[in-house]
Short mmCIF file of C-alpha atoms in Angstrom, two decimals:
data_model
loop_
_atom_site.label_atom_id
_atom_site.label_comp_id
_atom_site.label_asym_id
_atom_site.label_seq_id
_atom_site.Cartn_x
_atom_site.Cartn_y
_atom_site.Cartn_z
CA UNK A 12 -112.72 106.64 43.58
CA UNK A 13 -112.28 110.09 41.71
CA UNK A 14 -112.61 111.78 45.27
CA UNK A 15 -109.19 109.28 46.27
CA UNK A 16 -107.63 110.43 43.39
CA UNK A 17 -108.03 114.10 44.37
CA UNK A 18 -110.79 115.50 42.79
CA UNK A 19 -111.59 119.49 43.19
CA UNK A 20 -113.98 120.19 45.83
CA UNK A 21 -117.27 120.95 43.67
CA UNK A 22 -119.87 121.91 45.64
CA UNK A 23 -122.78 119.61 43.54
CA UNK A 24 -120.59 116.80 44.03
CA UNK A 25 -122.48 114.42 46.43
CA UNK A 26 -120.07 113.98 49.49
CA UNK A 27 -120.26 118.19 49.41
CA UNK A 28 -123.52 118.45 48.72
CA UNK A 29 -124.94 116.58 51.60
CA UNK A 30 -121.92 117.74 54.19
CA UNK A 31 -123.93 117.31 56.94
CA UNK A 32 -124.21 113.58 56.39
CA UNK A 33 -120.55 112.98 55.19
CA UNK A 34 -118.48 115.01 57.01
CA UNK A 35 -117.40 112.22 59.46
CA UNK A 36 -116.25 109.93 56.56
CA UNK A 37 -112.75 109.43 55.83
CA UNK A 38 -112.23 107.07 52.26
CA UNK A 39 -108.92 105.39 51.69
CA UNK A 40 -107.62 104.30 48.06
CA UNK A 41 -104.81 101.77 47.64
CA UNK A 42 -102.79 101.68 44.58
CA UNK A 43 -100.31 99.38 43.67
CA UNK A 44 -97.35 100.92 41.64
CA UNK A 45 -95.46 99.52 39.05
CA UNK A 46 -92.74 98.09 41.07
CA UNK A 47 -95.09 95.97 42.78
CA UNK A 48 -95.09 98.22 46.30
CA UNK A 49 -98.30 100.12 47.30
CA UNK A 50 -99.46 103.65 48.18
CA UNK A 51 -102.74 104.44 50.27
CA UNK A 52 -104.29 107.61 49.91
CA UNK A 53 -106.43 108.96 52.92
CA UNK A 54 -108.50 112.12 52.33
CA UNK A 55 -111.69 112.84 54.68
CA UNK A 56 -114.87 114.77 53.72
CA UNK A 57 -114.57 117.65 56.60
CA UNK A 58 -110.87 118.27 55.50
CA UNK A 59 -110.65 117.23 52.26
CA UNK A 60 -107.51 119.52 51.22
CA UNK A 61 -105.48 118.28 53.75
CA UNK A 62 -104.02 114.63 52.18
CA UNK A 63 -102.10 111.99 53.79
CA UNK A 64 -100.29 109.26 52.23
CA UNK A 65 -98.75 105.83 53.17
CA UNK A 66 -95.96 103.60 51.27
CA UNK A 67 -96.01 100.15 52.04
CA UNK A 68 -94.77 96.70 50.29
CA UNK A 69 -97.94 94.55 50.99
CA UNK A 70 -101.41 94.86 49.82
CA UNK A 71 -105.02 94.57 50.94
CA UNK A 72 -103.87 96.85 54.14
CA UNK A 73 -106.81 98.17 56.14
CA UNK A 74 -105.11 101.12 57.46
CA UNK A 75 -108.13 103.20 58.56
CA UNK A 76 -107.33 102.49 62.59
CA UNK A 77 -103.70 103.89 61.79
CA UNK A 78 -103.04 106.84 63.75
CA UNK A 79 -102.44 110.34 61.57
CA UNK A 80 -98.94 110.32 62.67
CA UNK A 81 -97.75 107.02 61.53
CA UNK A 82 -98.54 108.00 57.83
CA UNK A 83 -95.53 108.95 55.62
CA UNK A 84 -97.08 112.22 54.32
CA UNK A 85 -99.62 114.05 56.28
CA UNK A 86 -101.63 117.27 56.46
CA UNK A 87 -100.05 117.46 52.67
CA UNK A 88 -101.86 120.95 51.09
CA UNK A 89 -103.82 119.73 47.90
CA UNK A 90 -101.93 121.20 45.18
CA UNK A 91 -98.84 119.69 46.68
CA UNK A 92 -100.55 116.61 47.33
CA UNK A 93 -101.67 116.44 43.69
CA UNK A 94 -98.14 116.87 42.67
CA UNK A 95 -96.62 114.23 45.14
CA UNK A 96 -99.49 111.64 43.54
CA UNK A 97 -98.30 112.56 40.36
CA UNK A 98 -94.61 111.57 41.05
CA UNK A 99 -95.55 108.43 42.81
CA UNK A 100 -98.16 107.05 40.46
CA UNK A 101 -95.29 107.86 37.78
CA UNK A 102 -97.26 107.61 34.22
CA UNK A 103 -94.35 109.42 32.31
CA UNK A 104 -96.46 107.88 29.36
CA UNK A 105 -98.89 110.81 29.66
CA UNK A 106 -96.68 113.50 30.25
CA UNK A 107 -96.91 116.66 29.88
CA UNK A 108 -100.08 116.05 31.15
CA UNK A 109 -100.87 115.29 34.90
CA UNK A 110 -102.49 111.56 36.01
CA UNK A 111 -105.61 114.05 36.20
CA UNK A 112 -106.20 114.28 32.71
CA UNK A 113 -106.48 110.88 32.05
CA UNK A 114 -108.99 109.97 34.85
CA UNK A 115 -111.92 110.86 32.91
CA UNK A 116 -110.99 107.97 30.11
CA UNK A 117 -110.08 105.74 33.23
CA UNK A 118 -113.68 106.45 35.51
CA UNK A 119 -116.51 106.83 33.29
CA UNK A 120 -119.63 107.29 34.52
CA UNK A 121 -123.23 106.74 32.57
CA UNK A 122 -122.62 110.73 31.30
CA UNK A 123 -119.41 109.98 29.52
CA UNK A 124 -121.15 107.30 27.57
CA UNK A 125 -122.52 109.82 25.30
CA UNK A 126 -119.21 110.68 23.47
CA UNK A 127 -116.46 108.27 22.81
CA UNK A 128 -113.92 111.43 22.82
CA UNK A 129 -115.21 114.28 24.38
CA UNK A 130 -116.00 113.37 27.96
CA UNK A 131 -118.57 115.70 29.91
CA UNK A 132 -115.33 116.71 32.05
CA UNK A 133 -114.37 118.38 28.70
CA UNK A 134 -116.89 120.19 28.12
CA UNK A 135 -114.98 123.47 27.39
CA UNK A 136 -113.30 124.37 24.27
CA UNK A 137 -111.31 121.65 22.13
CA UNK A 138 -108.14 122.81 22.90
CA UNK A 139 -108.19 122.01 26.32
CA UNK A 140 -108.98 118.43 25.78
CA UNK A 141 -107.82 117.48 21.85
CA UNK A 142 -104.29 117.49 22.18
CA UNK A 143 -104.00 115.09 25.08
CA UNK A 144 -106.60 112.83 22.82
CA UNK A 145 -104.13 113.29 19.91
CA UNK A 146 -100.90 111.94 22.66
CA UNK A 147 -102.91 109.15 23.98
CA UNK A 148 -103.38 108.05 20.24
CA UNK A 149 -100.04 108.56 18.99
CA UNK A 150 -100.07 111.76 17.38
CA UNK A 151 -98.03 114.80 17.69
CA UNK A 152 -99.81 116.51 20.43
CA UNK A 153 -97.30 119.57 20.85
CA UNK A 154 -98.09 120.73 16.89
CA UNK A 155 -101.80 120.09 17.59
CA UNK A 156 -101.56 122.04 21.19
CA UNK A 157 -99.24 124.87 18.93
CA UNK A 158 -101.89 125.31 16.51
CA UNK A 159 -105.10 126.10 18.94
CA UNK A 160 -102.63 128.46 20.90
CA UNK A 161 -101.45 130.37 17.27
CA UNK A 162 -105.36 130.09 16.38
CA UNK A 163 -106.14 131.83 19.45
CA UNK A 164 -103.44 134.70 19.37
CA UNK A 165 -104.70 135.43 15.67
CA UNK A 166 -108.02 135.80 16.60
CA UNK A 167 -107.33 138.35 19.43
CA UNK A 168 -104.77 140.54 16.77
CA UNK A 169 -108.01 140.38 14.32
CA UNK A 170 -110.12 141.56 17.04
CA UNK A 171 -108.09 144.26 17.99
CA UNK A 172 -107.67 145.37 14.41
CA UNK A 173 -110.97 145.23 14.00
CA UNK A 174 -111.51 147.77 17.18
CA UNK A 175 -109.16 150.24 15.65
CA UNK A 176 -111.38 149.98 12.57
CA UNK A 177 -114.57 150.99 14.66
CA UNK A 178 -112.57 153.54 16.29
CA UNK A 179 -111.62 154.81 13.31
CA UNK A 180 -115.26 155.16 12.26
CA UNK A 181 -115.48 152.61 9.59
CA UNK A 182 -113.20 154.75 7.20
CA UNK A 183 -109.72 153.44 6.96
CA UNK A 184 -107.70 156.27 5.16
CA UNK A 185 -104.25 155.83 3.72
CA UNK A 186 -101.32 156.26 6.05
CA UNK A 187 -99.56 158.24 3.62
CA UNK A 188 -102.68 160.44 2.71
CA UNK A 189 -102.91 160.91 6.56
CA UNK A 190 -99.29 161.85 7.47
CA UNK A 191 -99.69 164.31 4.28
CA UNK A 192 -102.58 166.17 5.57
CA UNK A 193 -101.00 165.94 8.78
CA UNK A 194 -97.68 167.40 7.60
CA UNK A 195 -99.60 170.37 5.64
CA UNK A 196 -101.16 171.61 8.97
CA UNK A 197 -98.49 171.43 10.86
CA UNK A 198 -96.41 173.87 8.50
CA UNK A 199 -99.38 175.95 8.27
CA UNK A 200 -99.82 176.21 12.07
CA UNK A 201 -96.30 176.91 12.18
CA UNK A 202 -96.61 180.10 9.44
CA UNK A 203 -99.49 181.43 12.10
CA UNK A 204 -97.93 180.92 15.11
CA UNK A 205 -95.14 183.01 13.67
CA UNK A 206 -97.40 185.49 12.84
CA UNK A 207 -99.50 185.42 16.31
CA UNK A 208 -95.77 185.97 18.05
CA UNK A 209 -94.89 189.36 15.70
CA UNK A 210 -98.12 191.03 17.05
CA UNK A 211 -96.92 194.10 19.63
CA UNK A 212 -99.64 195.10 22.11
CA UNK A 213 -99.36 198.18 24.58
CA UNK A 214 -98.07 196.73 27.99
CA UNK A 215 -101.03 196.75 29.77
CA UNK A 216 -102.72 194.26 27.15
CA UNK A 217 -99.85 191.54 27.06
CA UNK A 218 -100.68 189.77 30.20
CA UNK A 219 -104.42 189.16 29.04
CA UNK A 220 -103.18 188.57 25.52
CA UNK A 221 -101.00 186.00 26.67
CA UNK A 222 -103.64 184.10 29.06
CA UNK A 223 -105.82 183.80 26.01
CA UNK A 224 -102.62 182.29 23.84
CA UNK A 225 -101.51 180.23 26.42
CA UNK A 226 -104.47 179.06 28.43
CA UNK A 227 -108.01 179.82 26.51
CA UNK A 228 -106.55 177.99 23.62
CA UNK A 229 -104.97 175.29 24.84
CA UNK A 230 -108.29 174.10 26.96
CA UNK A 231 -109.76 174.61 23.81
CA UNK A 232 -108.02 172.27 22.13
CA UNK A 233 -107.59 170.12 25.13
CA UNK A 234 -111.26 170.24 25.32
CA UNK A 235 -111.48 169.16 21.02
CA UNK A 236 -109.44 166.46 21.20
CA UNK A 237 -112.00 164.82 24.13
CA UNK A 238 -114.87 165.87 22.08
CA UNK A 239 -113.72 163.79 19.45
CA UNK A 240 -112.54 160.67 21.38
CA UNK A 241 -115.86 160.69 22.92
CA UNK A 242 -117.70 161.07 19.31
CA UNK A 243 -115.86 158.09 18.24
CA UNK A 244 -116.89 156.38 21.28
CA UNK A 245 -120.72 157.29 20.62
CA UNK A 246 -120.02 155.55 17.15
CA UNK A 247 -119.13 151.99 18.78
CA UNK A 248 -121.98 152.14 21.14
CA UNK A 249 -124.68 152.97 18.46
CA UNK A 250 -123.26 150.11 15.92
CA UNK A 251 -123.13 147.42 18.95
CA UNK A 252 -126.74 148.89 19.92
CA UNK A 253 -127.69 148.41 15.99
CA UNK A 254 -126.01 144.97 15.83
CA UNK A 255 -128.03 143.45 18.74
CA UNK A 256 -131.43 143.51 17.03
CA UNK A 257 -132.70 139.92 16.89
CA UNK A 258 -134.26 139.93 13.14
CA UNK A 259 -135.94 136.37 12.80
CA UNK A 260 -139.30 135.41 13.85
CA UNK A 261 -140.65 132.07 14.14
CA UNK A 262 -144.11 133.21 13.26
CA UNK A 263 -143.36 134.85 10.23
CA UNK A 264 -140.80 131.60 8.99
CA UNK A 265 -143.96 129.52 9.88
CA UNK A 266 -145.78 131.42 7.21
CA UNK A 267 -143.12 131.59 5.02
CA UNK A 268 -142.87 127.82 5.33
CA UNK A 269 -146.37 127.41 4.98
CA UNK A 270 -146.74 129.15 1.61
CA UNK A 271 -144.03 126.86 0.34
CA UNK A 272 -146.01 123.67 1.46
CA UNK A 273 -143.40 122.63 4.89
CA UNK A 274 -144.60 122.05 8.18
CA UNK A 275 -142.38 124.49 10.93
CA UNK A 276 -144.41 123.50 13.97
CA UNK A 277 -143.90 121.53 17.29
CA UNK A 278 -140.45 121.06 18.40
CA UNK A 279 -138.70 122.67 16.01
CA UNK A 280 -140.51 126.16 16.37
CA UNK A 281 -140.26 125.70 20.05
CA UNK A 282 -136.74 125.47 19.71
CA UNK A 283 -136.19 128.43 17.64
CA UNK A 284 -138.33 129.98 20.01
CA UNK A 285 -136.10 129.17 22.96
CA UNK A 286 -133.12 129.81 21.29
CA UNK A 287 -134.35 133.35 20.49
CA UNK A 288 -135.77 134.06 24.18
CA UNK A 289 -132.06 132.87 25.51
CA UNK A 290 -130.46 135.20 22.79
CA UNK A 291 -132.72 137.95 23.70
CA UNK A 292 -132.23 137.81 27.42
CA UNK A 293 -128.45 137.94 27.03
CA UNK A 294 -128.83 140.78 24.35
CA UNK A 295 -131.22 142.88 26.35
CA UNK A 296 -128.47 142.64 29.49
CA UNK A 297 -125.52 143.88 27.22
CA UNK A 298 -128.20 146.52 25.34
CA UNK A 299 -128.71 147.89 29.21
CA UNK A 300 -125.15 148.13 29.63
CA UNK A 301 -124.53 149.73 26.12
CA UNK A 302 -127.33 152.23 27.01
CA UNK A 303 -125.95 153.13 30.19
CA UNK A 304 -122.61 153.92 28.36
CA UNK A 305 -124.29 155.49 25.91
CA UNK A 306 -125.95 157.57 28.42
CA UNK A 307 -122.65 158.48 29.92
CA UNK A 308 -121.09 159.61 26.83
CA UNK A 309 -124.07 161.70 26.02
CA UNK A 310 -123.42 163.50 29.34
CA UNK A 311 -119.89 164.03 28.79
CA UNK A 312 -120.32 165.17 25.20
CA UNK A 313 -122.96 167.82 26.79
CA UNK A 314 -120.16 168.90 29.46
CA UNK A 315 -117.87 169.17 26.88
CA UNK A 316 -119.59 170.93 24.43
CA UNK A 317 -120.81 174.13 27.25
CA UNK A 318 -117.44 174.16 28.17
CA UNK A 319 -116.47 174.82 24.66
CA UNK A 320 -119.63 177.45 24.00
CA UNK A 321 -118.09 178.94 27.84
CA UNK A 322 -114.34 179.41 26.51
CA UNK A 323 -115.53 180.47 22.98
CA UNK A 324 -117.28 183.25 24.61
CA UNK A 325 -114.35 184.32 27.19
CA UNK A 326 -112.17 184.35 24.71
CA UNK A 327 -114.51 186.48 22.32
CA UNK A 328 -114.38 188.97 25.27
CA UNK A 329 -111.04 189.03 26.18
CA UNK A 330 -109.55 189.75 22.55
CA UNK A 331 -112.11 192.31 22.46
CA UNK A 332 -111.12 194.02 25.44
CA UNK A 333 -107.80 194.54 23.81
CA UNK A 334 -108.73 196.62 21.14
CA UNK A 335 -111.12 197.21 18.05
CA UNK A 336 -108.75 198.65 15.78
CA UNK A 337 -107.64 196.53 12.40
CA UNK A 338 -104.42 195.23 14.04
CA UNK A 339 -107.00 193.19 16.85
CA UNK A 340 -109.16 191.66 14.33
CA UNK A 341 -106.44 190.26 12.65
CA UNK A 342 -104.98 188.73 15.56
CA UNK A 343 -108.67 187.67 16.49
CA UNK A 344 -109.02 185.97 13.00
CA UNK A 345 -105.48 184.16 13.14
CA UNK A 346 -106.26 182.85 16.47
CA UNK A 347 -109.41 181.36 15.60
CA UNK A 348 -107.78 179.62 12.70
CA UNK A 349 -104.90 178.42 15.31
CA UNK A 350 -108.21 176.92 17.38
CA UNK A 351 -109.37 175.05 14.47
CA UNK A 352 -105.77 173.84 13.29
CA UNK A 353 -104.56 172.26 16.37
CA UNK A 354 -108.54 170.76 16.95
CA UNK A 355 -107.40 169.34 13.47
CA UNK A 356 -103.89 168.37 13.84
CA UNK A 357 -104.44 166.65 17.43
CA UNK A 358 -107.56 164.71 15.41
CA UNK A 359 -105.01 163.62 12.10
CA UNK A 360 -102.51 162.48 15.06
CA UNK A 361 -104.93 160.37 16.45
CA UNK A 362 -105.92 158.97 13.16
CA UNK A 363 -102.04 158.45 12.49
CA UNK A 364 -101.24 156.30 15.91
CA UNK A 365 -104.20 154.11 15.17
CA UNK A 366 -102.94 153.30 11.67
CA UNK A 367 -99.86 152.56 12.19
CA UNK A 368 -100.70 150.12 15.04
CA UNK A 369 -103.43 148.61 12.61
CA UNK A 370 -100.46 148.18 9.64
CA UNK A 371 -98.16 146.42 12.64
CA UNK A 372 -101.29 144.29 13.29
CA UNK A 373 -101.80 143.70 9.50
CA UNK A 374 -98.31 142.42 9.54
CA UNK A 375 -98.42 140.28 12.75
CA UNK A 376 -101.92 138.97 11.41
CA UNK A 377 -99.83 137.80 7.96
CA UNK A 378 -96.95 136.40 10.23
CA UNK A 379 -99.16 134.22 12.46
CA UNK A 380 -101.30 133.22 9.48
CA UNK A 381 -98.23 131.82 7.56
CA UNK A 382 -97.35 130.26 11.23
CA UNK A 383 -100.64 128.68 11.74
CA UNK A 384 -100.96 127.12 8.27
CA UNK A 385 -97.43 125.61 8.07
CA UNK A 386 -98.48 124.19 11.77
CA UNK A 387 -101.74 122.34 9.92
CA UNK A 388 -99.69 120.92 7.11
CA UNK A 389 -97.20 119.33 9.67
CA UNK A 390 -100.38 118.32 11.62
CA UNK A 391 -101.31 116.73 7.99
CA UNK A 392 -98.42 115.25 7.65
CA UNK A 393 -98.21 113.70 11.00
CA UNK A 394 -101.92 112.33 10.70
CA UNK A 395 -101.09 110.71 7.25
CA UNK A 396 -98.30 108.98 8.92
CA UNK A 397 -99.75 107.53 11.76
CA UNK A 398 -102.97 106.03 9.54
CA UNK A 399 -100.41 105.12 6.77
CA UNK A 400 -98.20 103.16 9.27
CA UNK A 401 -99.28 100.09 10.62
CA UNK A 402 -96.89 99.71 13.66
CA UNK A 403 -97.90 103.05 14.81
CA UNK A 404 -99.60 103.49 18.27
CA UNK A 405 -102.68 104.90 16.55
CA UNK A 406 -102.97 101.63 14.30
CA UNK A 407 -102.50 99.47 16.95
CA UNK A 408 -105.39 101.15 18.89
CA UNK A 409 -107.39 100.73 15.48
CA UNK A 410 -107.11 97.06 15.73
CA UNK A 411 -107.50 96.42 19.23
CA UNK A 412 -110.86 98.30 19.23
CA UNK A 413 -112.35 96.63 16.06
CA UNK A 414 -111.31 93.45 17.63
CA UNK A 415 -113.31 94.06 20.68
CA UNK A 416 -116.18 95.40 19.03
CA UNK A 417 -115.97 92.44 16.77
CA UNK A 418 -115.91 89.45 19.37
CA UNK A 419 -118.83 91.65 20.99
CA UNK A 420 -121.18 91.82 18.28
CA UNK A 421 -119.67 90.35 15.05
CA UNK A 422 -119.53 93.44 13.52
CA UNK A 423 -115.94 95.09 12.45
CA UNK A 424 -115.83 99.02 14.23
CA UNK A 425 -113.47 102.03 12.56
CA UNK A 426 -111.60 104.39 14.79
CA UNK A 427 -110.43 107.35 12.34
CA UNK A 428 -108.56 110.70 12.58
CA UNK A 429 -108.64 113.12 10.18
CA UNK A 430 -107.77 116.63 9.55
CA UNK A 431 -110.54 119.05 8.88
CA UNK A 432 -110.66 122.22 6.94
CA UNK A 433 -109.35 124.70 9.54
CA UNK A 434 -106.86 122.21 10.68
CA UNK A 435 -108.65 120.57 13.24
CA UNK A 436 -108.48 116.71 14.63
CA UNK A 437 -111.76 115.22 13.12
CA UNK A 438 -112.46 112.05 15.04
CA UNK A 439 -114.83 109.33 14.70
CA UNK A 440 -115.64 105.69 15.92
CA UNK A 441 -117.95 104.02 13.84
CA UNK A 442 -119.81 100.27 13.19
CA UNK A 443 -118.95 99.05 10.24
CA UNK A 444 -121.60 96.60 7.86
CA UNK A 445 -120.50 93.63 6.11
CA UNK A 446 -119.20 95.62 3.22
CA UNK A 447 -116.76 97.84 5.15
CA UNK A 448 -119.46 100.54 5.05
CA UNK A 449 -120.13 103.10 8.11
CA UNK A 450 -123.59 102.55 9.80
CA UNK A 451 -125.29 104.79 12.04
CA UNK A 452 -125.84 101.71 14.67
CA UNK A 453 -123.35 103.63 16.66
CA UNK A 454 -125.45 106.65 17.23
CA UNK A 455 -127.86 104.20 19.75
CA UNK A 456 -127.10 104.37 23.23
CA UNK A 457 -126.31 100.91 23.94
CA UNK A 458 -123.56 100.46 20.94
CA UNK A 459 -122.32 104.25 21.97
CA UNK A 460 -121.36 102.73 25.28
CA UNK A 461 -119.67 99.57 23.46
CA UNK A 462 -117.54 101.87 21.39
CA UNK A 463 -116.81 103.83 24.57
CA UNK A 464 -115.66 100.49 26.20
CA UNK A 465 -113.68 99.25 23.68
CA UNK A 466 -111.91 102.75 22.84
CA UNK A 467 -110.69 102.69 26.72
CA UNK A 468 -109.66 99.47 27.08
CA UNK A 469 -107.89 99.55 23.42
CA UNK A 470 -106.05 102.62 24.47
CA UNK A 471 -104.80 100.89 27.98
CA UNK A 472 -103.52 98.08 26.47
CA UNK A 473 -101.63 99.74 23.38
CA UNK A 474 -99.73 101.22 26.36
CA UNK A 475 -99.31 98.48 28.28
CA UNK A 476 -95.30 98.20 27.97
CA UNK A 477 -95.25 101.74 28.78
CA UNK A 478 -96.05 103.66 32.22
CA UNK A 479 -98.95 104.23 31.99
CA UNK A 480 -102.65 103.39 33.94
CA UNK A 481 -103.70 99.78 34.08
CA UNK A 482 -107.18 100.16 35.19
CA UNK A 483 -110.57 101.19 33.85
CA UNK A 484 -114.20 101.66 35.22
CA UNK A 485 -117.05 101.69 33.57
CA UNK A 486 -120.44 101.57 34.99
CA UNK A 487 -123.20 99.72 34.12
CA UNK A 488 -121.81 98.17 31.53
CA UNK A 489 -123.84 95.63 30.02
CA UNK A 490 -126.94 97.23 29.70
CA UNK A 491 -129.17 96.60 26.85
CA UNK A 492 -127.24 94.04 25.57
CA UNK A 493 -128.73 90.83 24.84
CA UNK A 494 -127.30 87.69 26.86
CA UNK A 495 -125.22 86.40 24.13
CA UNK A 496 -123.32 89.70 23.73
CA UNK A 497 -123.29 90.09 27.62
CA UNK A 498 -121.03 86.92 27.60
CA UNK A 499 -118.66 88.20 24.71
CA UNK A 500 -118.28 91.19 26.18
CA UNK A 501 -117.47 89.68 29.91
CA UNK A 502 -114.76 86.88 28.08
CA UNK A 503 -113.22 90.37 26.77
CA UNK A 504 -113.21 92.15 29.88
CA UNK A 505 -111.10 88.75 31.46
CA UNK A 506 -108.96 88.28 28.56
CA UNK A 507 -107.51 91.62 29.22
CA UNK A 508 -107.68 91.35 32.64
CA UNK A 509 -105.05 88.30 32.09
CA UNK A 510 -102.84 91.04 29.93
CA UNK A 511 -102.51 92.84 33.32
CA UNK A 512 -105.15 95.18 33.09
CA UNK A 513 -107.66 95.67 35.73
CA UNK A 514 -110.93 96.21 34.27
CA UNK A 515 -113.79 97.29 36.95
CA UNK A 516 -117.40 97.19 36.27
CA UNK A 517 -120.95 97.71 37.80
CA UNK A 518 -124.00 95.95 37.17
CA UNK A 519 -127.46 95.15 38.65
CA UNK A 520 -128.19 91.81 38.71
CA UNK A 521 -131.05 91.93 36.25
CA UNK A 522 -128.41 92.65 33.93
CA UNK A 523 -126.66 89.56 34.67
CA UNK A 524 -127.20 86.88 31.27
CA UNK A 525 -129.41 84.20 31.85
CA UNK A 526 -127.67 80.74 32.56
CA UNK A 527 -129.25 77.27 32.90
CA UNK A 528 -129.15 76.28 36.49
CA UNK A 529 -126.33 73.91 36.25
CA UNK A 530 -123.76 76.09 34.44
CA UNK A 531 -121.57 78.11 36.67
CA UNK A 532 -122.08 81.47 37.96
CA UNK A 533 -121.32 84.45 35.67
CA UNK A 534 -118.96 85.83 38.16
CA UNK A 535 -116.38 83.79 40.55
CA UNK A 536 -116.62 85.16 44.34
CA UNK A 537 -112.92 86.09 43.57
CA UNK A 538 -114.14 88.41 40.90
CA UNK A 539 -116.85 90.13 42.95
CA UNK A 540 -115.59 92.78 45.04
CA UNK A 541 -118.81 94.01 46.76
CA UNK A 542 -122.22 92.87 46.57
CA UNK A 543 -125.01 95.55 47.38
CA UNK A 544 -128.81 95.39 48.01
CA UNK A 545 -131.33 97.47 49.13
CA UNK A 546 -132.77 95.27 52.28
CA UNK A 547 -131.83 97.04 54.81
CA UNK A 548 -129.00 99.88 55.27
CA UNK A 549 -126.54 97.04 55.83
CA UNK A 550 -126.40 96.37 51.95
CA UNK A 551 -126.02 99.85 51.28
CA UNK A 552 -122.37 101.32 49.64
CA UNK A 553 -122.53 103.66 52.89
CA UNK A 554 -124.39 101.80 55.26
CA UNK A 555 -127.04 104.53 55.69
CA UNK A 556 -130.59 105.18 54.43
CA UNK A 557 -130.60 107.33 51.24
CA UNK A 558 -130.86 110.62 50.80
#
């Protein structure tokens, strides 16, 4: 079903993993739309990015033999096909999200029963799925999405500010102090330049004097600036290399725990060792890159220092060529002072620029922090409102959720949403005891699966009057339940089907509840879509041997 709902082309998906077996397969999915008409989706394995659609009035149509030219939309590019299907389904209650976002809750596989809220496909950052889940539950999803976006923006600004601090060498001076020192040095340089310009040498020496001042000194100043930048980068790389040391030792921890009379061995020690090995692998790779960068910087510094030494010698020779008189000695002294001043001025201007940017970032960080906190306050107000309003969508889902669980296992269940300290939604699904207190029963796989089923069905029922999906699929839904609870769950499933929903379940015959011989079968013929068995290839879903 997910393939026909236009899942991406994942090489790990069995159809593409065993492409030679399935390349000639073409899959069809017929969907009834809200207006009573139907849409059939055609997707082949070999050309999985070219999709065809056919709209028709009657259901249960076998269009497998229909020529491709007879399809209403054919050879539709993949992304355009998703957009087209999104419009045809018209599940507008999901907006602004695509129909694909909800499919994880509608097509749960065994891997998706591990967590009620965070599906396998949502293994990424919470910002990618919590706003959507909040939307399904009736909360203001835009506030939550904006809060995550603001947090991300704030983190980037803080990271940039820290980078600038590192470039300043860890000593962040007051901007006023830097500007004051810079002003004094600039004034000093101006005075010395006036004195240098006042020197009058013989005509034959003027060209060589100009070359000393205009070429050699400028190159020396440029190299000093480059040396400053390289030195700052070397500091950062050295700091990063020192930060990458792994100081925790499982053997030392075991010795200390042993002295304290506490066991630290077996799986715990193994887990720490594996974690350290994993971190060390990452750290070693990063250290390799950092050491390469450090070597490059060292090489550049050697080159710059060598050129500075050569230029200094050349400059000294050129000045000594002019004359050995006092006037030239004074000129040489002033020139040396100007070189030092220019290097200092360049360094101070770099610091000034960094500090100005740091001031701007701090102002932006303060503003973003205020905006984030304001969003958090609005989220808290919205969550409080939805929690306290007995007619809210969330309260409705809560009631349906608990009813399903109670009907199956005779214990109430609680769906709760709160805001944690950093302003994020904290969602819980728990089974309660007779006193209404949360228990650990939901931690077991069987009851966790029941909570997943109850949550999915409760959400669908709460949105029954909206343009919202009407089907839900659960794999192996009766596994591990006792017979009475299996019968109770099937009663719930049938009641929800009578409401207009389409629950789809899979199970093996050993999971069927046991009934007396004279009792009616668990399922009627009309409730069974397909029966599979392993007594020959014809009983398999793809009519072929296993792979």
